[in-house]
Amino acid sequence: MKKSVWAIVMVMVCALMLAGCGGSGGSITSKGYGDLFHDQAAINKAVAEIKTKGGGAPLMVFQNMHFGPDFINFSRQDPKNKENVDNFVWTPNTGWQGPKIVKLRGNGKLADNLFNIDDVNWSALPVFIAETEKMAKEKGIDKASLGGSIMIDLNVRKQQLTFSATVKGERKDAYVTGDIQTGQVTNFRIK
C-alpha cells in the first residue's frame, strides 16, 4: 500500500514539474527565442543561431525556411561539400537537431535552388505580420490567426524571394505573400 501511494505521489510531482516547464503553446519565451513573429530581438537571436548551426558564410538556404512560434525548419547547402544539402530543425522540447541528409531529386541545378540568408531583410518580418493581421481584419476574417507558421520562399523560376503565410479564420482562410525587403503585402487571396 505504501509503495502505491509513494508511486502516485512521485507521478504527481513529475507532472507538476513538467507543467512548470511549459508546453508547446503560442510562446516559447521560457525555452526558446521569444516571439518570432513580432519581436525583432527574438528574430535576430534566432537568425544568428541559424547561421551558427548551418555553418559556413554565406549560409545558402535550399528553397525555403519554415518557422513558427514553436519550431524552425531549414535546409542548407553543406559548406564543406557543396553538392550536399542538410536539414536542421529546432523545437523548444528537442533543441536543435541536424544536420540530417536531404536527398536531392530532379535534373535542375542546385545553385538555382539556393538563396543567401542575408538576402532576407529580417526587420521586414514584423511589418509583414502586422500588415497581414490588419488586412485579415479588414477583409472580415473572424478570429484570424497565422496558422502557426511563416515561410521564406524562393520561387525558382522567377529567382524571387517572398514571405508567405496562411491566415486561418473561423469561416474563411487566406493565402498571403509579401515583399522580402519591405514586408509590404503583395498578395492577399481568400481561399
Coordinates of N, CA and C in Angstrom, one line a residue:
M1 N 0.8 -1.2 0.0 CA 0.0 0.0 0.0 C 0.9 1.3 0.0
K2 N 1.9 1.3 0.9 CA 2.8 2.4 0.9 C 3.5 2.7 -0.4
K3 N 3.9 1.6 -1.1 CA 4.6 1.7 -2.4 C 3.7 2.3 -3.4
S4 N 2.4 2.0 -3.5 CA 1.5 2.5 -4.5 C 1.2 4.0 -4.2
V5 N 1.1 4.4 -2.9 CA 0.9 5.8 -2.6 C 2.1 6.6 -2.9
W6 N 3.3 6.0 -2.6 CA 4.5 6.7 -3.0 C 4.6 6.9 -4.5
A7 N 4.2 5.9 -5.3 CA 4.3 5.9 -6.7 C 3.4 7.0 -7.2
I8 N 2.2 7.1 -6.7 CA 1.2 8.2 -7.1 C 1.8 9.5 -6.8
V9 N 2.3 9.7 -5.6 CA 2.9 11.0 -5.2 C 4.1 11.4 -6.2
M10 N 4.9 10.4 -6.6 CA 6.0 10.7 -7.5 C 5.5 11.1 -8.9
V11 N 4.4 10.4 -9.3 CA 3.8 10.7 -10.6 C 3.3 12.1 -10.6
M12 N 2.6 12.5 -9.5 CA 2.1 13.9 -9.4 C 3.2 14.9 -9.4
V13 N 4.3 14.6 -8.6 CA 5.4 15.6 -8.6 C 6.0 15.7 -10.0
C14 N 6.2 14.6 -10.7 CA 6.8 14.7 -12.0 C 5.8 15.5 -13.0
A15 N 4.5 15.3 -12.8 CA 3.6 16.0 -13.7 C 3.6 17.5 -13.4
L16 N 3.7 17.9 -12.1 CA 3.8 19.3 -11.8 C 5.1 19.9 -12.3
M17 N 6.2 19.2 -12.2 CA 7.5 19.7 -12.8 C 7.4 19.9 -14.3
L18 N 6.8 18.9 -15.0 CA 6.7 19.1 -16.4 C 5.7 20.2 -16.8
A19 N 4.7 20.4 -16.0 CA 3.8 21.5 -16.3 C 4.5 22.8 -16.1
G20 N 5.4 22.9 -15.1 CA 6.1 24.2 -14.9 C 7.1 24.5 -16.0
C21 N 7.5 23.5 -16.8 CA 8.4 23.7 -17.9 C 7.8 24.4 -19.1
G22 N 6.5 24.4 -19.1 CA 5.8 24.9 -20.3 C 5.5 23.9 -21.3
G23 N 4.6 24.2 -22.2 CA 4.3 23.2 -23.2 C 4.6 23.8 -24.6
S24 N 3.8 23.4 -25.6 CA 4.0 23.9 -26.9 C 3.0 25.0 -27.3
G25 N 2.7 25.8 -26.3 CA 1.7 26.9 -26.5 C 2.2 27.9 -27.5
G26 N 1.5 29.1 -27.6 CA 1.9 30.1 -28.6 C 3.2 30.8 -28.3
S27 N 3.8 30.7 -27.2 CA 5.0 31.5 -26.9 C 6.1 30.5 -26.4
I28 N 7.3 30.7 -26.9 CA 8.4 29.9 -26.5 C 9.4 30.7 -25.7
T29 N 9.0 31.7 -25.0 CA 9.9 32.6 -24.3 C 10.7 31.8 -23.3
S30 N 10.1 30.9 -22.5 CA 10.8 30.3 -21.4 C 11.8 29.3 -21.9
K31 N 11.6 28.7 -23.1 CA 12.5 27.6 -23.6 C 13.1 27.9 -25.0
G32 N 12.9 29.1 -25.5 CA 13.3 29.3 -26.9 C 13.7 30.7 -27.1
Y33 N 13.3 31.2 -28.3 CA 13.7 32.5 -28.8 C 12.8 33.7 -28.3
G34 N 11.6 33.4 -28.1 CA 10.6 34.5 -27.8 C 9.6 34.6 -29.0
D35 N 9.1 35.7 -29.2 CA 8.0 35.9 -30.2 C 8.7 36.1 -31.6
L36 N 8.8 35.1 -32.4 CA 9.4 35.1 -33.7 C 8.6 35.8 -34.7
F37 N 7.4 36.3 -34.4 CA 6.5 37.0 -35.4 C 6.6 38.5 -35.2
H38 N 6.8 38.9 -33.9 CA 6.7 40.4 -33.7 C 7.9 41.0 -33.0
D39 N 8.7 40.2 -32.3 CA 9.8 40.8 -31.6 C 11.2 40.7 -32.4
Q40 N 11.6 41.9 -32.8 CA 12.8 41.9 -33.6 C 14.1 41.3 -32.9
A41 N 14.2 41.5 -31.6 CA 15.3 40.9 -30.8 C 15.3 39.4 -30.9
A42 N 14.1 38.8 -30.8 CA 13.9 37.3 -30.8 C 14.2 36.8 -32.2
I43 N 13.8 37.6 -33.3 CA 14.1 37.2 -34.7 C 15.6 37.2 -34.9
N44 N 16.3 38.3 -34.5 CA 17.7 38.4 -34.6 C 18.5 37.3 -33.9
K45 N 18.0 37.0 -32.7 CA 18.7 35.9 -32.0 C 18.5 34.5 -32.7
A46 N 17.3 34.3 -33.2 CA 17.1 33.0 -34.0 C 17.9 33.0 -35.3
V47 N 18.0 34.1 -36.0 CA 18.7 34.1 -37.3 C 20.2 33.9 -37.0
A48 N 20.7 34.5 -35.9 CA 22.1 34.3 -35.5 C 22.4 32.9 -35.2
E49 N 21.5 32.2 -34.5 CA 21.7 30.8 -34.2 C 21.6 29.9 -35.4
I50 N 20.6 30.3 -36.3 CA 20.5 29.5 -37.6 C 21.8 29.6 -38.4
K51 N 22.4 30.7 -38.4 CA 23.7 30.9 -39.1 C 24.8 30.0 -38.5
T52 N 24.8 30.0 -37.1 CA 25.8 29.2 -36.4 C 25.6 27.7 -36.7
K53 N 24.3 27.3 -36.5 CA 24.0 25.9 -36.7 C 24.3 25.4 -38.2
G54 N 23.9 26.3 -39.1 CA 24.1 26.0 -40.5 C 25.5 26.0 -41.0
G55 N 26.4 26.8 -40.3 CA 27.8 26.8 -40.6 C 28.0 27.5 -42.0
G56 N 29.2 27.9 -42.2 CA 29.6 28.5 -43.5 C 29.1 29.9 -43.6
A57 N 29.8 30.7 -44.4 CA 29.5 32.0 -44.7 C 29.7 32.2 -46.2
P58 N 28.8 32.6 -47.0 CA 27.4 32.8 -46.6 C 26.6 31.5 -46.4
L59 N 25.6 31.6 -45.6 CA 24.7 30.4 -45.4 C 23.7 30.4 -46.5
M60 N 23.8 29.4 -47.3 CA 22.9 29.2 -48.5 C 21.8 28.3 -48.2
V61 N 20.6 28.8 -48.2 CA 19.4 28.0 -47.8 C 18.8 27.4 -49.0
F62 N 18.3 26.2 -48.9 CA 17.7 25.4 -50.0 C 16.2 25.7 -50.0
Q63 N 15.8 26.4 -51.0 CA 14.4 26.6 -51.4 C 13.5 27.4 -50.4
N64 N 13.5 27.0 -49.1 CA 12.6 27.8 -48.2 C 13.1 27.6 -46.8
M65 N 12.6 28.5 -45.9 CA 12.7 28.4 -44.5 C 11.3 28.4 -43.9
H66 N 11.0 27.6 -43.0 CA 9.7 27.5 -42.4 C 9.8 27.6 -40.9
F67 N 9.0 28.5 -40.3 CA 9.1 28.7 -38.8 C 7.8 29.2 -38.3
G68 N 7.7 29.0 -37.0 CA 6.6 29.4 -36.2 C 7.0 29.7 -34.8
P69 N 6.0 29.9 -33.9 CA 6.3 30.2 -32.5 C 7.0 29.0 -31.8
D70 N 6.8 27.8 -32.3 CA 7.4 26.6 -31.6 C 8.3 25.7 -32.5
F71 N 8.8 26.2 -33.7 CA 9.7 25.4 -34.5 C 10.4 26.3 -35.5
I72 N 11.5 25.8 -35.9 CA 12.3 26.4 -37.1 C 12.7 25.2 -37.9
N73 N 12.6 25.3 -39.2 CA 13.0 24.2 -40.1 C 13.6 24.9 -41.4
F74 N 14.8 24.4 -41.7 CA 15.5 24.9 -42.9 C 16.5 23.8 -43.4
S75 N 16.8 23.9 -44.6 CA 17.8 23.1 -45.2 C 18.8 24.0 -45.9
R76 N 20.1 23.6 -45.8 CA 21.2 24.4 -46.4 C 22.2 23.6 -47.1
Q77 N 22.9 24.3 -48.0 CA 23.9 23.7 -48.7 C 25.1 23.5 -47.8
D78 N 25.7 22.3 -47.8 CA 26.8 21.9 -46.9 C 28.0 22.8 -47.4
P79 N 28.5 23.6 -46.5 CA 29.6 24.5 -46.9 C 30.9 23.7 -47.2
K80 N 31.0 22.5 -46.7 CA 32.2 21.7 -46.9 C 32.1 20.8 -48.1
N81 N 30.9 20.4 -48.5 CA 30.7 19.7 -49.7 C 29.5 20.2 -50.4
K82 N 29.7 21.1 -51.4 CA 28.7 22.0 -52.0 C 27.6 21.2 -52.8
E83 N 27.9 19.9 -53.0 CA 26.9 19.1 -53.7 C 25.8 18.5 -52.8
N84 N 26.0 18.7 -51.5 CA 25.1 18.2 -50.5 C 24.2 19.2 -49.8
V85 N 23.0 18.8 -49.4 CA 22.1 19.6 -48.6 C 21.7 18.9 -47.4
D86 N 21.7 19.6 -46.3 CA 21.3 19.0 -45.0 C 20.2 19.8 -44.3
N87 N 19.3 19.2 -43.6 CA 18.2 19.8 -42.9 C 18.5 19.9 -41.4
F88 N 17.9 21.1 -40.9 CA 18.0 21.4 -39.4 C 16.6 21.7 -38.9
V89 N 16.3 21.2 -37.7 CA 15.0 21.5 -37.1 C 15.2 21.9 -35.7
W90 N 14.5 22.9 -35.2 CA 14.5 23.3 -33.8 C 13.1 23.3 -33.2
T91 N 13.0 22.8 -32.0 CA 11.7 22.9 -31.3 C 12.2 23.2 -29.8
P92 N 11.3 23.8 -29.0 CA 11.7 24.0 -27.6 C 11.9 22.8 -26.8
N93 N 11.3 21.7 -27.2 CA 11.4 20.4 -26.5 C 12.7 19.7 -26.8
T94 N 13.1 19.8 -28.1 CA 14.3 19.0 -28.5 C 15.5 19.8 -28.7
G95 N 15.4 21.1 -28.8 CA 16.5 21.9 -29.2 C 16.8 21.7 -30.7
W96 N 18.0 22.0 -31.1 CA 18.4 21.9 -32.5 C 18.8 20.4 -32.8
Q97 N 18.3 19.9 -34.0 CA 18.6 18.6 -34.5 C 19.1 18.8 -35.9
G98 N 20.1 18.0 -36.2 CA 20.7 18.1 -37.6 C 22.2 18.3 -37.5
P99 N 22.9 18.1 -38.6 CA 22.4 18.0 -39.9 C 21.8 16.6 -40.2
K100 N 20.7 16.6 -41.0 CA 20.1 15.4 -41.5 C 20.2 15.5 -43.0
I101 N 20.6 14.4 -43.6 CA 20.7 14.3 -45.1 C 19.4 14.6 -45.8
V102 N 19.5 15.5 -46.8 CA 18.4 15.7 -47.8 C 18.7 15.0 -49.1
K103 N 17.9 14.2 -49.6 CA 18.1 13.5 -50.9 C 17.6 14.5 -52.0
L104 N 18.5 14.9 -52.9 CA 18.1 15.8 -53.9 C 17.6 14.9 -55.1
R105 N 16.5 15.4 -55.7 CA 16.0 14.7 -56.9 C 15.8 15.7 -58.0
G106 N 15.7 15.3 -59.2 CA 15.4 16.2 -60.3 C 16.7 16.5 -61.1
N107 N 16.5 17.2 -62.2 CA 17.7 17.5 -63.0 C 18.0 18.9 -63.0
G108 N 17.4 19.7 -62.1 CA 17.8 21.1 -62.0 C 19.1 21.3 -61.4
K109 N 19.6 22.6 -61.5 CA 20.9 22.9 -60.9 C 20.6 23.3 -59.4
L110 N 21.5 22.8 -58.5 CA 21.4 23.1 -57.1 C 21.5 24.6 -56.9
A111 N 22.4 25.3 -57.6 CA 22.6 26.7 -57.4 C 21.3 27.5 -57.6
D112 N 20.5 27.1 -58.5 CA 19.2 27.8 -58.8 C 18.2 27.6 -57.7
N113 N 18.4 26.7 -56.8 CA 17.5 26.4 -55.7 C 18.0 27.0 -54.3
L114 N 19.0 27.8 -54.4 CA 19.6 28.3 -53.1 C 19.4 29.8 -53.0
F115 N 19.3 30.3 -51.8 CA 19.4 31.8 -51.5 C 20.2 32.0 -50.3
N116 N 20.8 33.2 -50.3 CA 21.6 33.6 -49.2 C 20.7 34.1 -48.1
I117 N 20.9 33.6 -46.8 CA 20.0 34.0 -45.7 C 20.1 35.5 -45.5
D118 N 21.2 36.1 -45.9 CA 21.4 37.6 -45.7 C 20.7 38.4 -46.8
D119 N 20.0 37.7 -47.8 CA 19.2 38.4 -48.7 C 17.8 38.8 -48.2
V120 N 17.5 38.2 -47.0 CA 16.2 38.5 -46.4 C 16.4 39.7 -45.4
N121 N 15.6 40.6 -45.5 CA 15.6 41.8 -44.6 C 14.7 41.3 -43.4
W122 N 15.4 40.8 -42.4 CA 14.6 40.2 -41.2 C 13.9 41.3 -40.4
S123 N 14.2 42.6 -40.6 CA 13.5 43.6 -40.0 C 12.1 43.8 -40.6
A124 N 11.9 43.3 -41.8 CA 10.7 43.4 -42.5 C 9.7 42.4 -42.1
L125 N 10.1 41.4 -41.4 CA 9.2 40.3 -41.0 C 8.0 40.8 -40.1
P126 N 8.3 41.6 -39.0 CA 7.2 42.1 -38.2 C 6.3 43.0 -39.0
V127 N 6.8 43.7 -40.0 CA 5.9 44.6 -40.9 C 5.0 43.7 -41.6
F128 N 5.5 42.6 -42.2 CA 4.6 41.6 -43.0 C 3.6 41.0 -42.1
I129 N 3.9 40.6 -40.9 CA 3.0 40.1 -39.9 C 1.9 41.1 -39.6
A130 N 2.3 42.3 -39.2 CA 1.3 43.4 -38.9 C 0.4 43.7 -40.0
E131 N 0.9 43.8 -41.2 CA 0.1 44.1 -42.4 C -0.9 42.9 -42.7
T132 N -0.4 41.7 -42.5 CA -1.3 40.5 -42.7 C -2.4 40.5 -41.7
E133 N -2.1 40.7 -40.5 CA -3.1 40.7 -39.4 C -4.1 41.9 -39.7
K134 N -3.7 43.0 -40.1 CA -4.5 44.2 -40.4 C -5.5 43.9 -41.5
M135 N -4.9 43.3 -42.6 CA -5.7 43.0 -43.8 C -6.7 41.9 -43.5
A136 N -6.4 40.9 -42.7 CA -7.3 39.9 -42.3 C -8.5 40.5 -41.6
K137 N -8.3 41.4 -40.7 CA -9.4 42.1 -40.0 C -10.2 42.9 -41.0
E138 N -9.6 43.6 -41.9 CA -10.3 44.5 -42.8 C -11.1 43.6 -43.8
K139 N -10.7 42.4 -44.1 CA -11.4 41.6 -45.1 C -12.4 40.7 -44.4
G140 N -12.6 40.9 -43.1 CA -13.6 40.2 -42.3 C -13.3 38.7 -42.0
I141 N -12.1 38.4 -41.8 CA -11.7 37.1 -41.4 C -11.8 37.1 -39.9
D142 N -12.8 36.5 -39.4 CA -13.1 36.4 -37.9 C -12.1 35.4 -37.2
K143 N -11.6 35.8 -36.1 CA -10.7 35.0 -35.3 C -9.5 34.6 -36.1
A144 N -8.9 35.5 -36.8 CA -7.8 35.2 -37.7 C -6.5 34.9 -36.9
S145 N -5.8 33.8 -37.4 CA -4.5 33.5 -36.9 C -3.6 33.1 -38.1
L146 N -2.3 33.2 -37.9 CA -1.4 32.9 -39.0 C -1.2 31.4 -39.2
G147 N -2.0 30.6 -38.7 CA -1.9 29.1 -38.9 C -0.6 28.6 -38.3
G148 N 0.1 29.4 -37.5 CA 1.2 28.9 -36.8 C 2.5 28.9 -37.5
S149 N 2.6 29.5 -38.7 CA 3.9 29.5 -39.4 C 4.0 30.5 -40.5
I150 N 5.2 30.8 -40.8 CA 5.6 31.8 -41.8 C 6.7 31.1 -42.7
M151 N 6.7 31.4 -44.0 CA 7.7 30.8 -44.8 C 8.5 31.9 -45.5
I152 N 9.7 31.6 -45.8 CA 10.6 32.4 -46.7 C 10.7 31.5 -47.9
D153 N 10.1 31.9 -49.0 CA 10.0 31.0 -50.2 C 10.9 31.6 -51.3
L154 N 11.6 30.7 -52.0 CA 12.3 31.0 -53.2 C 11.5 30.5 -54.4
N155 N 11.0 31.4 -55.2 CA 10.4 31.0 -56.5 C 11.5 30.7 -57.5
V156 N 11.8 29.5 -57.7 CA 12.9 29.1 -58.5 C 12.8 29.6 -59.9
R157 N 11.7 29.6 -60.6 CA 11.5 30.0 -61.9 C 11.8 31.5 -62.1
K158 N 11.3 32.3 -61.1 CA 11.5 33.8 -61.1 C 12.7 34.2 -60.4
Q159 N 13.4 33.3 -59.6 CA 14.5 33.6 -58.8 C 14.1 34.8 -57.9
Q160 N 13.0 34.7 -57.2 CA 12.4 35.7 -56.4 C 12.1 35.1 -55.0
L161 N 12.5 35.9 -53.9 CA 12.2 35.5 -52.6 C 10.9 36.3 -52.1
T162 N 10.1 35.6 -51.3 CA 8.9 36.2 -50.7 C 8.7 35.7 -49.3
F163 N 8.0 36.5 -48.5 CA 7.4 36.0 -47.3 C 6.1 35.3 -47.7
S164 N 5.6 34.3 -47.0 CA 4.3 33.7 -47.3 C 3.7 33.2 -46.0
A165 N 2.4 33.2 -45.9 CA 1.7 32.8 -44.7 C 0.3 32.4 -45.1
T166 N -0.3 31.5 -44.3 CA -1.7 31.1 -44.4 C -2.4 31.7 -43.2
V167 N -3.5 32.5 -43.5 CA -4.3 33.1 -42.4 C -5.5 32.1 -42.3
K168 N -5.7 31.7 -41.1 CA -6.8 30.8 -40.7 C -7.8 31.5 -40.0
G169 N -9.1 31.5 -40.4 CA -10.2 32.2 -39.8 C -11.3 31.2 -39.4
E170 N -12.3 31.7 -38.7 CA -13.4 30.9 -38.3 C -14.2 30.3 -39.5
R171 N -14.4 31.2 -40.5 CA -15.2 30.7 -41.6 C -14.4 30.9 -43.0
K172 N -13.3 31.7 -43.0 CA -12.6 31.9 -44.2 C -11.1 31.8 -43.9
D173 N -10.3 31.4 -44.9 CA -8.9 31.3 -44.8 C -8.3 32.2 -46.0
A174 N -7.1 32.6 -45.9 CA -6.4 33.3 -47.0 C -5.0 32.9 -47.1
Y175 N -4.4 33.1 -48.3 CA -3.0 32.9 -48.6 C -2.4 34.3 -48.8
V176 N -1.3 34.6 -48.2 CA -0.7 35.9 -48.2 C 0.8 35.8 -48.6
T177 N 1.2 36.7 -49.5 CA 2.6 36.8 -49.8 C 3.1 38.3 -49.5
G178 N 4.4 38.5 -49.3 CA 4.9 39.8 -49.0 C 6.3 40.0 -49.5
D179 N 6.7 41.2 -49.7 CA 8.0 41.6 -50.1 C 9.0 41.3 -49.1
I180 N 10.1 40.7 -49.5 CA 11.1 40.2 -48.5 C 12.0 41.4 -48.0
Q181 N 11.9 42.5 -48.7 CA 12.7 43.6 -48.3 C 11.9 44.6 -47.4
T182 N 10.7 44.9 -47.8 CA 9.9 45.9 -47.1 C 8.8 45.3 -46.1
G183 N 8.4 44.0 -46.4 CA 7.4 43.4 -45.6 C 6.0 43.7 -46.1
Q184 N 5.9 44.6 -47.1 CA 4.6 45.0 -47.6 C 3.9 43.8 -48.2
V185 N 2.6 43.6 -47.9 CA 1.8 42.5 -48.5 C 1.7 42.8 -50.0
T186 N 2.0 41.7 -50.8 CA 1.9 41.9 -52.3 C 0.7 41.1 -52.8
N187 N 0.2 40.1 -52.0 CA -1.0 39.4 -52.5 C -1.7 38.9 -51.2
F188 N -3.0 39.1 -51.2 CA -3.9 38.6 -50.1 C -5.1 37.9 -50.8
R189 N -5.0 36.6 -50.9 CA -6.1 35.9 -51.6 C -6.9 35.0 -50.7
I190 N -8.2 35.3 -50.6 CA -9.1 34.5 -49.8 C -9.3 33.2 -50.5
K191 N -9.2 32.1 -49.7 CA -9.4 30.8 -50.3 C -10.9 30.4 -50.2

